[in-house]
């Protein structure tokens, strides 16, 4: 056996130790499935000599779960085979737990997904009391469900309502929380105490039939909170699917399948419930949405966290003191993000009053947490103490990193760069939090352009996980690596891109909002555009987003772009969407939410509503439209731009593209991101649809030979 070891000691303790060859973790690979079968058959043969069974791990973690690379290779035709595999694994689990011998799971580290389902074989579960260890069932977050017994067992342990956060919402928990929930029976201080405790427990329960039987297999078992026929439960179940659909828009099959498996399984016997669960899992495992989500939320996310976009051979780094220029919304948000991660922060603005106002943002955020009991006042005081507001540039002395977060104006950015850069600590570096202005141009104001980098945060900083790191023409590897480590130290997700106008995220996001504006200009009703976007899984419609980010900002960027093109002796051809937004600002005086109204009106104390004049100004009653075309235009336009960024070298990896598009600009999660959307459609089908859209709606959908080549070159292989 290559993935586990079996040992039957003279004292009658049979130990199964999971230890997959050549892997840092234990997974449910095909070899493990065969080994599990073999070890189960051996345990049955040795039954009379066995006093108890211990499940243990030789890795740092207990068990990691399913082999997701295998899932990526599956097709719809594999569903019956997948169902049979799942059932075989569960049959072996069932044999071990109904043998009449007490089974103990020794949890030395994380047990997630299939790993937690392996842990649930044990009648008695002992864990190391370390708050960093995580248990739970995160399958729904990657488009699957806990089909190795996770749904059936958690519902029977916690009840339908009690299990919901852990099964349907994928809430993870540490050993102490597991102990409180009754999911873990004992906690020990260190891993070396697991086996002695397991043996002691087995010795103490000899002769007790209940100790070797799960609660649901006992005659007196009742489901906590009641079954679906209980009136209290039934009332909630009537509305549950509708509530779920408002969250998922029907685009994510996994939560719906999970809810169905929970409720259906709670109405039948244990073995039937397990079979129901297997059927739902098999159908999800061969579905395109699961592949999209596994690709991005597992493989791509791990690629970023493990530093695949970070320049190699640069020592790890965490700055102790960071300066921020500009205490507006972005600067204040960055200050909070740093202070909450133990980084001393100097928040500089033109007046102390403005700097204090920036610090007050952290006071506001932490106060709401204190009021809800999520933070103690002592920690709040410590966090606020790490932010020093100032109007004196000299207070920046000794900062290892200074980030300018001032208004999007080249001259202003150059001025503050030259003023603050000399105060950096030796070996320090400088960053600009610009969202559109090319970094190489901004770096011209620096004495050391190789130590100048773009660090583009998204608003609001405290909620947005993504940070875009932009490498200028002269930025060196050490600076990019340090910026990457700084972003990870904030608990955020860094993507690394090369310099260009708008970089990756702003440039691609611009295509989304401008395609929406173009459709409005064509006469399609605004409400149709907005609703079609949300139904496709985009968080907000393009017109609402333009209002939030300010139409005037888009016009400012347009003016700057025209000026830059003119300086190079070229003429910038504005798109129809850009021209419509320009008209909204310059002619109709509708600059966005902050200015009192844009595409929407914002009545005081009331809900925002579309500006009624849009109907008169833009709607054309005879114009033909259908929802699928509108949705395709919004999604395909962004994917085309992403492919262009790969072809031009602005992006250098698919994982940066997918994570950047989902976490930065709200590309729908069910697609797996802007590049995975292409691969999910099939490259040929994507190209054909682009050609049709280009014929009808212009060059925004045209794929150049270079873009087509980039799509094929970067296609992931599993």
Tab-separated table of N, CA and C in Angstrom, residues 366-430:
chain	number	residue	atom	x	y	z
A	366	UNK	N	-13.420	50.159	13.565
A	366	UNK	CA	-13.177	49.329	14.752
A	366	UNK	C	-14.293	49.482	15.776
A	367	UNK	N	-14.887	50.685	15.857
A	367	UNK	CA	-15.943	50.906	16.847
A	367	UNK	C	-17.143	49.991	16.578
A	368	UNK	N	-17.477	49.823	15.300
A	368	UNK	CA	-18.625	48.958	14.989
A	368	UNK	C	-18.310	47.509	15.380
A	369	UNK	N	-17.035	47.126	15.278
A	369	UNK	CA	-16.641	45.766	15.691
A	369	UNK	C	-16.676	45.630	17.211
A	370	UNK	N	-16.237	46.670	17.904
A	370	UNK	CA	-16.286	46.655	19.381
A	370	UNK	C	-17.740	46.564	19.847
A	371	UNK	N	-18.605	47.381	19.204
A	371	UNK	CA	-20.031	47.396	19.598
A	371	UNK	C	-20.695	46.035	19.406
A	372	UNK	N	-20.210	45.275	18.388
A	372	UNK	CA	-20.814	43.956	18.127
A	372	UNK	C	-20.117	42.848	18.914
A	373	UNK	N	-19.129	43.227	19.721
A	373	UNK	CA	-18.426	42.221	20.522
A	373	UNK	C	-17.400	41.419	19.741
A	374	UNK	N	-17.031	41.919	18.549
A	374	UNK	CA	-16.059	41.185	17.722
A	374	UNK	C	-14.624	41.643	17.971
A	375	UNK	N	-14.472	42.682	18.776
A	375	UNK	CA	-13.132	43.213	19.055
A	375	UNK	C	-13.164	43.782	20.468
A	376	UNK	N	-12.076	43.545	21.223
A	376	UNK	CA	-12.099	44.153	22.560
A	376	UNK	C	-11.478	45.552	22.512
A	377	UNK	N	-11.916	46.441	23.400
A	377	UNK	CA	-11.464	47.847	23.365
A	377	UNK	C	-9.944	48.000	23.450
A	378	UNK	N	-9.283	47.061	24.152
A	378	UNK	CA	-7.827	47.126	24.286
A	378	UNK	C	-7.169	46.977	22.902
A	379	UNK	N	-7.671	46.004	22.101
A	379	UNK	CA	-7.124	45.788	20.757
A	379	UNK	C	-7.417	46.980	19.853
A	380	UNK	N	-8.590	47.593	20.062
A	380	UNK	CA	-8.945	48.780	19.275
A	380	UNK	C	-7.955	49.919	19.552
A	381	UNK	N	-7.678	50.141	20.813
A	381	UNK	CA	-6.744	51.205	21.206
A	381	UNK	C	-5.362	50.950	20.608
A	382	UNK	N	-4.933	49.674	20.666
A	382	UNK	CA	-3.612	49.313	20.127
A	382	UNK	C	-3.565	49.558	18.618
A	383	UNK	N	-4.632	49.188	17.921
A	383	UNK	CA	-4.683	49.377	16.462
A	383	UNK	C	-4.607	50.866	16.115
A	384	UNK	N	-5.428	51.663	16.780
A	384	UNK	CA	-5.440	53.107	16.490
A	384	UNK	C	-4.102	53.752	16.844
A	385	UNK	N	-3.437	53.199	17.860
A	385	UNK	CA	-2.127	53.721	18.275
A	385	UNK	C	-1.047	53.516	17.234
A	386	UNK	N	-1.311	52.602	16.286
A	386	UNK	CA	-0.312	52.339	15.237
A	386	UNK	C	-0.417	53.327	14.078
A	387	UNK	N	-1.436	54.202	14.103
A	387	UNK	CA	-1.604	55.198	13.025
A	387	UNK	C	-1.224	56.584	13.548
A	388	UNK	N	-0.222	57.191	12.920
A	388	UNK	CA	0.203	58.536	13.313
A	388	UNK	C	-0.232	59.531	12.242
A	389	UNK	N	-1.258	60.351	12.510
A	389	UNK	CA	-1.661	61.355	11.514
A	389	UNK	C	-0.715	62.561	11.591
A	390	UNK	N	-0.398	63.136	10.444
A	390	UNK	CA	0.536	64.270	10.461
A	390	UNK	C	0.384	65.128	9.200
A	391	UNK	N	0.817	66.404	9.341
A	391	UNK	CA	0.919	67.282	8.166
A	391	UNK	C	2.391	67.557	7.868
A	392	UNK	N	3.269	66.977	8.690
A	392	UNK	CA	4.706	67.257	8.592
A	392	UNK	C	5.408	66.128	7.845
A	393	UNK	N	5.953	66.443	6.691
A	393	UNK	CA	6.605	65.429	5.864
A	393	UNK	C	7.778	64.765	6.596
A	394	UNK	N	8.394	65.487	7.529
A	394	UNK	CA	9.552	64.940	8.260
A	394	UNK	C	9.194	63.692	9.054
A	395	UNK	N	7.889	63.525	9.398
A	395	UNK	CA	7.463	62.350	10.173
A	395	UNK	C	7.551	61.051	9.370
A	396	UNK	N	7.781	61.179	8.060
A	396	UNK	CA	7.904	59.978	7.222
A	396	UNK	C	9.298	59.369	7.306
A	397	UNK	N	10.211	60.053	7.991
A	397	UNK	CA	11.609	59.595	8.047
A	397	UNK	C	11.673	58.175	8.614
A	398	UNK	N	12.396	57.324	7.890
A	398	UNK	CA	12.592	55.956	8.383
A	398	UNK	C	11.554	54.959	7.898
A	399	UNK	N	10.578	55.407	7.104
A	399	UNK	CA	9.599	54.456	6.544
A	399	UNK	C	10.305	53.568	5.505
A	400	UNK	N	10.025	52.264	5.563
A	400	UNK	CA	10.652	51.360	4.576
A	400	UNK	C	9.886	51.365	3.254
A	401	UNK	N	8.653	51.841	3.321
A	401	UNK	CA	7.817	51.943	2.127
A	401	UNK	C	6.951	53.191	2.293
A	402	UNK	N	6.849	53.977	1.231
A	402	UNK	CA	5.903	55.111	1.221
A	402	UNK	C	4.975	54.911	0.023
A	403	UNK	N	3.679	55.013	0.284
A	403	UNK	CA	2.680	54.845	-0.780
A	403	UNK	C	1.967	56.170	-0.978
A	404	UNK	N	1.970	56.686	-2.214
A	404	UNK	CA	1.189	57.900	-2.453
A	404	UNK	C	-0.212	57.499	-2.907
A	405	UNK	N	-1.206	58.108	-2.250
A	405	UNK	CA	-2.612	57.831	-2.573
A	405	UNK	C	-3.333	59.161	-2.779
A	406	UNK	N	-2.686	60.045	-3.561
A	406	UNK	CA	-3.285	61.363	-3.806
A	406	UNK	C	-4.109	61.309	-5.093
A	407	UNK	N	-4.723	62.436	-5.464
A	407	UNK	CA	-5.621	62.503	-6.621
A	407	UNK	C	-4.895	62.091	-7.911
A	408	UNK	N	-5.665	61.524	-8.873
A	408	UNK	CA	-5.100	61.026	-10.142
A	408	UNK	C	-4.640	62.183	-11.034
A	409	UNK	N	-3.541	62.792	-10.632
A	409	UNK	CA	-3.014	63.919	-11.397
A	409	UNK	C	-1.494	63.786	-11.423
A	410	UNK	N	-0.937	63.737	-12.656
A	410	UNK	CA	0.501	63.469	-12.797
A	410	UNK	C	1.378	64.458	-12.043
A	411	UNK	N	1.062	65.749	-12.176
A	411	UNK	CA	1.905	66.788	-11.566
A	411	UNK	C	1.895	66.666	-10.039
A	412	UNK	N	0.704	66.445	-9.482
A	412	UNK	CA	0.588	66.323	-8.025
A	412	UNK	C	1.358	65.095	-7.538
A	413	UNK	N	1.214	63.997	-8.260
A	413	UNK	CA	1.903	62.764	-7.862
A	413	UNK	C	3.425	62.958	-7.926
A	414	UNK	N	3.886	63.664	-8.960
A	414	UNK	CA	5.330	63.917	-9.090
A	414	UNK	C	5.826	64.756	-7.910
A	415	UNK	N	5.033	65.762	-7.539
A	415	UNK	CA	5.418	66.677	-6.455
A	415	UNK	C	5.560	65.924	-5.123
A	416	UNK	N	4.547	65.110	-4.779
A	416	UNK	CA	4.611	64.418	-3.474
A	416	UNK	C	5.693	63.336	-3.474
A	417	UNK	N	5.945	62.737	-4.648
A	417	UNK	CA	7.007	61.722	-4.752
A	417	UNK	C	8.354	62.367	-4.412
A	418	UNK	N	8.639	63.501	-5.058
A	418	UNK	CA	9.934	64.166	-4.857
A	418	UNK	C	10.092	64.682	-3.431
A	419	UNK	N	8.985	65.050	-2.825
A	419	UNK	CA	9.014	65.581	-1.456
A	419	UNK	C	9.288	64.470	-0.431
A	420	UNK	N	8.662	63.291	-0.649
A	420	UNK	CA	8.718	62.248	0.388
A	420	UNK	C	9.830	61.228	0.185
A	421	UNK	N	10.206	60.975	-1.055
A	421	UNK	CA	11.155	59.891	-1.344
A	421	UNK	C	12.474	59.987	-0.562
A	422	UNK	N	13.057	61.200	-0.389
A	422	UNK	CA	14.334	61.275	0.340
A	422	UNK	C	14.241	60.813	1.799
A	423	UNK	N	13.025	60.706	2.338
A	423	UNK	CA	12.867	60.336	3.752
A	423	UNK	C	12.785	58.825	3.961
A	424	UNK	N	12.782	58.070	2.871
A	424	UNK	CA	12.737	56.606	2.989
A	424	UNK	C	13.947	56.085	3.752
A	425	UNK	N	13.730	55.009	4.507
A	425	UNK	CA	14.856	54.333	5.165
A	425	UNK	C	15.775	53.773	4.091
A	426	UNK	N	16.996	53.482	4.467
A	426	UNK	CA	17.947	52.932	3.505
A	426	UNK	C	17.403	51.618	2.946
A	427	UNK	N	17.434	51.482	1.604
A	427	UNK	CA	16.919	50.255	0.985
A	427	UNK	C	15.407	50.233	0.850
A	428	UNK	N	14.741	51.362	1.220
A	428	UNK	CA	13.281	51.407	1.132
A	428	UNK	C	12.801	51.581	-0.308
A	429	UNK	N	11.486	51.474	-0.503
A	429	UNK	CA	10.945	51.658	-1.861
A	429	UNK	C	9.665	52.483	-1.820
A	430	UNK	N	9.302	52.995	-2.991
A	430	UNK	CA	8.191	53.939	-3.114
A	430	UNK	C	7.117	53.322	-4.013
